[in-house]
XYZ file of C-alpha atoms in Angstrom:
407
model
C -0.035 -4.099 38.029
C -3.500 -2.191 39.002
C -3.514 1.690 38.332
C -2.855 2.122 42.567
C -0.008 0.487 42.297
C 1.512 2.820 39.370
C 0.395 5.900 41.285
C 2.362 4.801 44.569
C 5.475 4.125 42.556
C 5.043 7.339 40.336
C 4.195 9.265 43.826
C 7.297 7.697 45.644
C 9.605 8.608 42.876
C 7.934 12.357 42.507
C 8.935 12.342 46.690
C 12.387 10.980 46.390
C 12.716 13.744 43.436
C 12.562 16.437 45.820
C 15.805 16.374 47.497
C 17.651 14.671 44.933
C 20.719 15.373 43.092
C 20.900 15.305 39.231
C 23.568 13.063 39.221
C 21.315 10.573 40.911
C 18.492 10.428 38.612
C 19.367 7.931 36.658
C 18.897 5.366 39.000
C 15.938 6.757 40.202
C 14.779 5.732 36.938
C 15.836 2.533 36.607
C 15.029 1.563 39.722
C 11.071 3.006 39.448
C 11.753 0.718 35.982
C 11.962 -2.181 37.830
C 9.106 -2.054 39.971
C 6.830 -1.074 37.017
C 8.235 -4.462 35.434
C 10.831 -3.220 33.008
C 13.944 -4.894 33.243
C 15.954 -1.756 31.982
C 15.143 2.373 32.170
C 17.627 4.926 30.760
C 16.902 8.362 30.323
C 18.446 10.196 27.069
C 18.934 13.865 26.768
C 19.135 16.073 23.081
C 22.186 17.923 22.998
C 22.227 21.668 22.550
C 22.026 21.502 19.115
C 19.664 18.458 18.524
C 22.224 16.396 17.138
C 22.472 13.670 19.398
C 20.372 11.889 22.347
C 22.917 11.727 25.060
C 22.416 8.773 27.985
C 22.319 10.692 31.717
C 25.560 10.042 33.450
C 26.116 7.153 36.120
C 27.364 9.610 39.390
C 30.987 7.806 38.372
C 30.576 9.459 34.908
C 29.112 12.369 35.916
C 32.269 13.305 38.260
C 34.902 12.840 34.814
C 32.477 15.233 32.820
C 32.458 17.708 35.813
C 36.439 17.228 35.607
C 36.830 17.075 31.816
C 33.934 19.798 30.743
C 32.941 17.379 28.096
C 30.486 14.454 27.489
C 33.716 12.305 27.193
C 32.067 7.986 27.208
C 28.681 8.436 27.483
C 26.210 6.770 25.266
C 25.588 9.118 21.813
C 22.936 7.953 19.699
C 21.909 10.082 16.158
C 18.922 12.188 16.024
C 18.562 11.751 12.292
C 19.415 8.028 11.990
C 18.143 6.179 15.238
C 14.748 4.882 16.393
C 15.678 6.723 19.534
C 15.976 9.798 17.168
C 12.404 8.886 15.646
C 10.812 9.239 19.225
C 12.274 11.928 19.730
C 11.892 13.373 16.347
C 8.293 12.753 15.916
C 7.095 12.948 19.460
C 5.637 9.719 19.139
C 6.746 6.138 20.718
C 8.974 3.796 18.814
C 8.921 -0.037 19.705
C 11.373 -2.602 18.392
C 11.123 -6.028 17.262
C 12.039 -8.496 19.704
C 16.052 -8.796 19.937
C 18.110 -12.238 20.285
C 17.622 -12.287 24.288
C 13.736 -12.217 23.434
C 13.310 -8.525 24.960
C 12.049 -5.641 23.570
C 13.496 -2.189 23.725
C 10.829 0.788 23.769
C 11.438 4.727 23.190
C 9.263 6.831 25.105
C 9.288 10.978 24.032
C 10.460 13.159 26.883
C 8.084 16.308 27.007
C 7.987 18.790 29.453
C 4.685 20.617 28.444
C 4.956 20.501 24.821
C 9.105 20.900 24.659
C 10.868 17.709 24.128
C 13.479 17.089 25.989
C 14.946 13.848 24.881
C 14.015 10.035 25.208
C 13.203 7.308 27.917
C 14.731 3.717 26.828
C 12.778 0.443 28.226
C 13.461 -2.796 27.924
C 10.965 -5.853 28.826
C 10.303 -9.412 27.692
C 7.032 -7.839 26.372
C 5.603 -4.330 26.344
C 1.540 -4.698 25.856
C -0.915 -2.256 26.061
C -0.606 -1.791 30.544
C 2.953 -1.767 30.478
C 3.064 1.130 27.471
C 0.699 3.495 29.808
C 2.762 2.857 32.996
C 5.877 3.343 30.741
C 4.406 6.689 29.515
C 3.392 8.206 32.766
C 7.048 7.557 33.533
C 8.181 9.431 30.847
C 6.331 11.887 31.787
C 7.289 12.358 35.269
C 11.037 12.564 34.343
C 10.189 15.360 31.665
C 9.103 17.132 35.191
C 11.762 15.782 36.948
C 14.499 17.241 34.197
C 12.906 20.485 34.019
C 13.050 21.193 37.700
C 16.593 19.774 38.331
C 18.310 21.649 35.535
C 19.181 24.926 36.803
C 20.350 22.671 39.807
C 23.914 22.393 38.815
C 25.847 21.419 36.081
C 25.850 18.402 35.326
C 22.696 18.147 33.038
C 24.251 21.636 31.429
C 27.115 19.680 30.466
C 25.878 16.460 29.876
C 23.869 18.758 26.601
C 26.943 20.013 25.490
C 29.472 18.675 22.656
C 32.086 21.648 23.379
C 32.840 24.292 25.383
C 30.610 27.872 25.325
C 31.591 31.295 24.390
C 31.374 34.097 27.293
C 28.667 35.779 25.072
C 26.662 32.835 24.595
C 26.640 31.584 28.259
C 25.184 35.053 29.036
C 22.531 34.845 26.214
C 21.392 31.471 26.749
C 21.040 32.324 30.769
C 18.689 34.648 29.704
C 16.739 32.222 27.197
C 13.640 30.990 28.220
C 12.923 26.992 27.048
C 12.835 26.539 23.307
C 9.194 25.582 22.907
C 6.014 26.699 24.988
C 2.616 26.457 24.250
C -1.659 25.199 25.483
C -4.221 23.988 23.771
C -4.865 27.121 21.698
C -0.878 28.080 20.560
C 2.815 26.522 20.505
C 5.734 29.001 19.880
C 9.218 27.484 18.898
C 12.735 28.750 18.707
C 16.414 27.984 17.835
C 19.219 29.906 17.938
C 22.660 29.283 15.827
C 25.716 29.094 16.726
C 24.385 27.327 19.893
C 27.941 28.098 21.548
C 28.835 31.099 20.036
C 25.835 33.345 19.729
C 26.572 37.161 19.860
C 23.445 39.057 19.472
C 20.583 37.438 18.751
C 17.687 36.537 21.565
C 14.385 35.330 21.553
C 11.188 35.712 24.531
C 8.345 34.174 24.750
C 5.709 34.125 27.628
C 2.433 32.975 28.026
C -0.309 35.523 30.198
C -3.729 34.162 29.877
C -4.989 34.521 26.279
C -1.823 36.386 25.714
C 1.326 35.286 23.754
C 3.943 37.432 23.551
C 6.828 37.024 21.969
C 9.992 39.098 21.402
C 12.861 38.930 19.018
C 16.130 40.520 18.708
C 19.396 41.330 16.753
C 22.213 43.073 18.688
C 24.707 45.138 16.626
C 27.800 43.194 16.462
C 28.717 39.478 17.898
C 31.267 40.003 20.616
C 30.376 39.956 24.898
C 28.958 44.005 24.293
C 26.273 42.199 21.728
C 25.564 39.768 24.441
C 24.583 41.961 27.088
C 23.280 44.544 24.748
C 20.227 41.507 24.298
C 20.604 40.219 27.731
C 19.703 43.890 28.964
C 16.947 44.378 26.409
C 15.170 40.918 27.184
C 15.073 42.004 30.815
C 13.382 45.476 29.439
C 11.125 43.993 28.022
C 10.516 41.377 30.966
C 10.347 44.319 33.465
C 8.157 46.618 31.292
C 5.721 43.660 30.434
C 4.885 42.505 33.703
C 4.065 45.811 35.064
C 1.794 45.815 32.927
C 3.535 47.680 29.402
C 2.201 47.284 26.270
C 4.696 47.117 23.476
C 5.241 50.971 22.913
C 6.166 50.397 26.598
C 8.360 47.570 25.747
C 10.415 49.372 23.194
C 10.691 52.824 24.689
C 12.022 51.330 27.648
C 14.804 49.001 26.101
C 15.971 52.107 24.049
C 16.370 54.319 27.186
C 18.208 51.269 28.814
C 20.411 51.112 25.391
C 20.963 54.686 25.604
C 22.103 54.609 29.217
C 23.981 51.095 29.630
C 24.943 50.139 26.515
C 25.816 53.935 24.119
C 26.287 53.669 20.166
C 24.803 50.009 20.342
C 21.639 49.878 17.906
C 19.262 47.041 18.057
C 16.705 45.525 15.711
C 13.262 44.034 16.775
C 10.089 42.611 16.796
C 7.825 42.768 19.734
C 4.423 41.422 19.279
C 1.075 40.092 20.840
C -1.124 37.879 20.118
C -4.441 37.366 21.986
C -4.966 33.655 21.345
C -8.560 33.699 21.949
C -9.670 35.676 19.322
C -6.340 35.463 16.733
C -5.463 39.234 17.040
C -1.915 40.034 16.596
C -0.337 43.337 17.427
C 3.270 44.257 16.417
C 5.943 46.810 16.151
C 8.794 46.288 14.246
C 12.244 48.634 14.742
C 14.470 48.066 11.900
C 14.523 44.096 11.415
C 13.070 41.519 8.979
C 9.213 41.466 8.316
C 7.567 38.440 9.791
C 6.074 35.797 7.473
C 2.649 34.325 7.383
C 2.263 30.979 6.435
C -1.582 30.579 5.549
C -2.816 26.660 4.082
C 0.914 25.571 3.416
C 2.060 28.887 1.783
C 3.360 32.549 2.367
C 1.069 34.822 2.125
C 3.087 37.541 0.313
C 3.169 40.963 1.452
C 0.976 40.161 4.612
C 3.206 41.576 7.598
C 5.125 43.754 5.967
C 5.103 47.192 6.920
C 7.232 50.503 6.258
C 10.296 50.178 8.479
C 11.356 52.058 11.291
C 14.916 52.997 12.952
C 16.133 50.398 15.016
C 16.132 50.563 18.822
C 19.539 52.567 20.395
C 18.772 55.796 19.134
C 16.693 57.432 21.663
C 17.530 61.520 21.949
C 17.666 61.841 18.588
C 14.484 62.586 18.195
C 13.077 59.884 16.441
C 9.712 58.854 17.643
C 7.879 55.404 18.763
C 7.422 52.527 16.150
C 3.991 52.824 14.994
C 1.926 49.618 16.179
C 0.339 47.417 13.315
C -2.231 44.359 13.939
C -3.443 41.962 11.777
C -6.270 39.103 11.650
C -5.036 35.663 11.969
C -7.542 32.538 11.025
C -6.976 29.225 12.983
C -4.212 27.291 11.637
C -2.008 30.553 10.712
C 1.870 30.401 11.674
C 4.289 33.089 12.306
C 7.134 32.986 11.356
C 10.064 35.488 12.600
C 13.641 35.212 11.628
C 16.833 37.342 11.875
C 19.009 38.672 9.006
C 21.725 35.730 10.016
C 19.252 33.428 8.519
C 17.821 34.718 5.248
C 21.235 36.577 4.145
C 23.554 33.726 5.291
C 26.096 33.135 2.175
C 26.968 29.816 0.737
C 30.700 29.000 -0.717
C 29.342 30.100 -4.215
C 27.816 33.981 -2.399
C 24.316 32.394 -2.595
C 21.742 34.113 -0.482
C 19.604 31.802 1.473
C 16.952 33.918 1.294
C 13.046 34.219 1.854
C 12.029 31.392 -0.500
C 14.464 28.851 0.766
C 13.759 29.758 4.296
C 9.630 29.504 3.304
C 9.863 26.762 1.147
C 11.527 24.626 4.030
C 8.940 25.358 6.888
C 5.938 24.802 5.123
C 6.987 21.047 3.652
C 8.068 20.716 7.191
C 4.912 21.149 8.755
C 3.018 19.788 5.152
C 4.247 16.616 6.704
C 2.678 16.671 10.119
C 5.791 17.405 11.743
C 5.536 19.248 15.200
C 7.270 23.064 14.737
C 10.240 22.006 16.805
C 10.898 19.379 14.402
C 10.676 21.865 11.485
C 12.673 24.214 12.794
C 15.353 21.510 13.826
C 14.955 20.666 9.976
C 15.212 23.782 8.715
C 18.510 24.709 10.897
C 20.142 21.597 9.447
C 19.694 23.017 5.616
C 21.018 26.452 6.901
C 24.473 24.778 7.959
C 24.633 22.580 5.055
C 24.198 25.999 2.577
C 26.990 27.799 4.450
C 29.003 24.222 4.673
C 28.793 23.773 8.807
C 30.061 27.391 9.102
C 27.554 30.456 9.951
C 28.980 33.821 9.896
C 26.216 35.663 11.676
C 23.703 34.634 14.497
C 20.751 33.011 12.830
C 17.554 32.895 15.270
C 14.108 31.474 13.908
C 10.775 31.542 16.210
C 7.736 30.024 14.589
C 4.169 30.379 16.061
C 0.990 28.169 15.682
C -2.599 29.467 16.278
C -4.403 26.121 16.543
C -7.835 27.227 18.878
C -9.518 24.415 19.557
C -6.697 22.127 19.103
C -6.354 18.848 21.865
């Protein structure tokens, strides 16, 4: 197949994308599959929690899951414990070894950008060098494809979901912007836990030339008022930022907004800058956990800590605006930002997480190449295990990579 032939399939498929329905997709795939000379395309989605890559419904299962709320028969494979999961995983392609039928089965990475979204299957008598390329411009076009049809309905909503969502956390996570963004010169990553019963918690992030900004927070409480006490601060800080706020901006306006929407609910932050061109980061911090720098595989103690002021919610009492800090970052810094769910979370015993834990997991993470979604998938997994598959308070973790230069 000569490269105009892949660009009239890829541009037929991009057309037909248009007006489709996101039931329909799959076959899309497979059929653009076929005449790329795969015998077999599936698409596989991560669930909400990154626990499983879930197969795209056929439209027949796609109407039971609209009926039944649920995933119900489609395909599961593990994240942890699959070759699937490795492509995923790693970001990298996986190719088996040739199975009784004499075909091979290939896993492409799904990345919109630089967030993964889950996994394209193949399946050929042979995949050599051609047939890998056309296979990963596919991939890549249903990464697009995903992205755009998503807020389209429900069925990719629900096809990501093991269980049903709280009222709180289908507010929040309407609000949440995709989980990873990033160019050339940064990447910020986030999760948030419990996926489908988050109360307070929120994370921004947004990209504005050389500037990343990024935003965390930590409602009082972890009931619907938390929710929209988060939801109404991230739009605050949305408003306030593109007309042109800085961050005193940012927080004076989400404590008026507290003080007139949402009375007696306080709200702890970070709200911070950082011009990606030159590695200057700007911050204020109201009332929440320090951020970390992680500096050649360790914390640099003491870096970003600063003396603490009041959280947000307390405006007309005459307390007055955070002072702003700034720091030098060198190429190859990460931030890291967490909430109080994660570092004082509890085991069975009353052991704190903590600092070090938290630290100590990121940085052999990353020590081992892997991407900061990965790490922070990683390092989500030990939190659960310490408080036994059970977290008592919202746990939110956004890590940020200054990498100038980086291709």
């Amino acid at each position: 197949m000569d490269g105009d032939t892949l660009g009239t399939v890829l541009a037929e498929v991009l057309d037909a994308s248009h007006r489709l329905a996101p039931r329909a997709i799959p076959s899309l795939v497979a059929d653009a599959g076929r005449r790329l000379g795969l015998t077999g395309a599936r698409v596989y989605v991560a669930d909400l929690q990154q626990h499983g890559l879930v197969a795209l419904p056929t439209p027949e299962q796609a109407s039971r899951l609209m009926a039944d709320g649920g995933t119900g028969d489609l395909e599961t494979l593990p994240v942890d414990n699959s070759l699937a999961g490795h492509a995923y995983r790693t970001e990298s392609v996986r190719l088996s070894r040739p199975g009784p039928s004499g075909e091979r089965t290939g896993w492409f990475p799904v990345v919109d950008g630089i967030g993964r979204m889950g996994v394209l299957r193949v399946t050929a008598p042979d995949i050599d060098a051609p047939l890998l390329r056309r296979c990963e411009a596919l991939a890549g076009l249903v990464a697009m494809i995903l992205a755009t049809k998503q807020p389209f309905g429900d069925v990719l909503a629900l096809t990501m979901r093991t269980r049903p969502m709280s009222l709180q956390a289908e507010l929040l996570w309407a609000f949440l912007p995709p989980r990873t963004i990033g160019t050339a010169a940064v990447t910020s990553s986030a999760v948030l836990e419990p996926a489908y019963d988050a109360g307070g918690d929120a994370y921004d992030h947004s990209l504005a030339g050389d500037l990343l900004h990024v935003t965390l927070l930590d409602a009082m409480g972890h009931d619907l008022a938390s929710g929209g006490c988060s939801a109404a601060a991230l739009a605050a800080c949305r408003s306030t930022r593109r007309a042109g706020g800085g961050l005193h901006d940012i927080a004076a306006e989400i404590d008026r907004t507290l003080e007139r929407w949402i009375p007696e609910r306080l709200l702890t932050c970070v709200i911070a800058d950082l011009d990606t061109a030159t590695g200057r980061l700007e911050w204020v911090n109201c009332g929440h956990p320090a951020p970390l720098l992680i500096r050649d595989r360790r914390i640099v103690a003491g870096a970003l800590e600063r003396p603490p002021h009041p959280p947000l919610g307390l405006a007309g009492h005459g307390i007055g605006p955070p002072p702003l800090h700034s720091a030098q970052l060198e190429p190859g810094d990460r931030l890291l930002l967490f909430t109080d769910g994660v570092t004082d979370a509890r085991s069975c015993a009353g052991e704190l997480f903590g600092e070090a834990r938290l630290a100590d997991i990121v940085v052999r993470a990353l020590a081992e190449g892997l991407p900061a979604p990965e790490a922070l998938r990683r390092l989500v997994q030990h939190l659960l295990v310490h408080q036994d598959q059970r977290l008592n308070d919202d746990a939110t973790i956004l890590l940020v990579e200054w990498h100038p230069g980086h291709r």
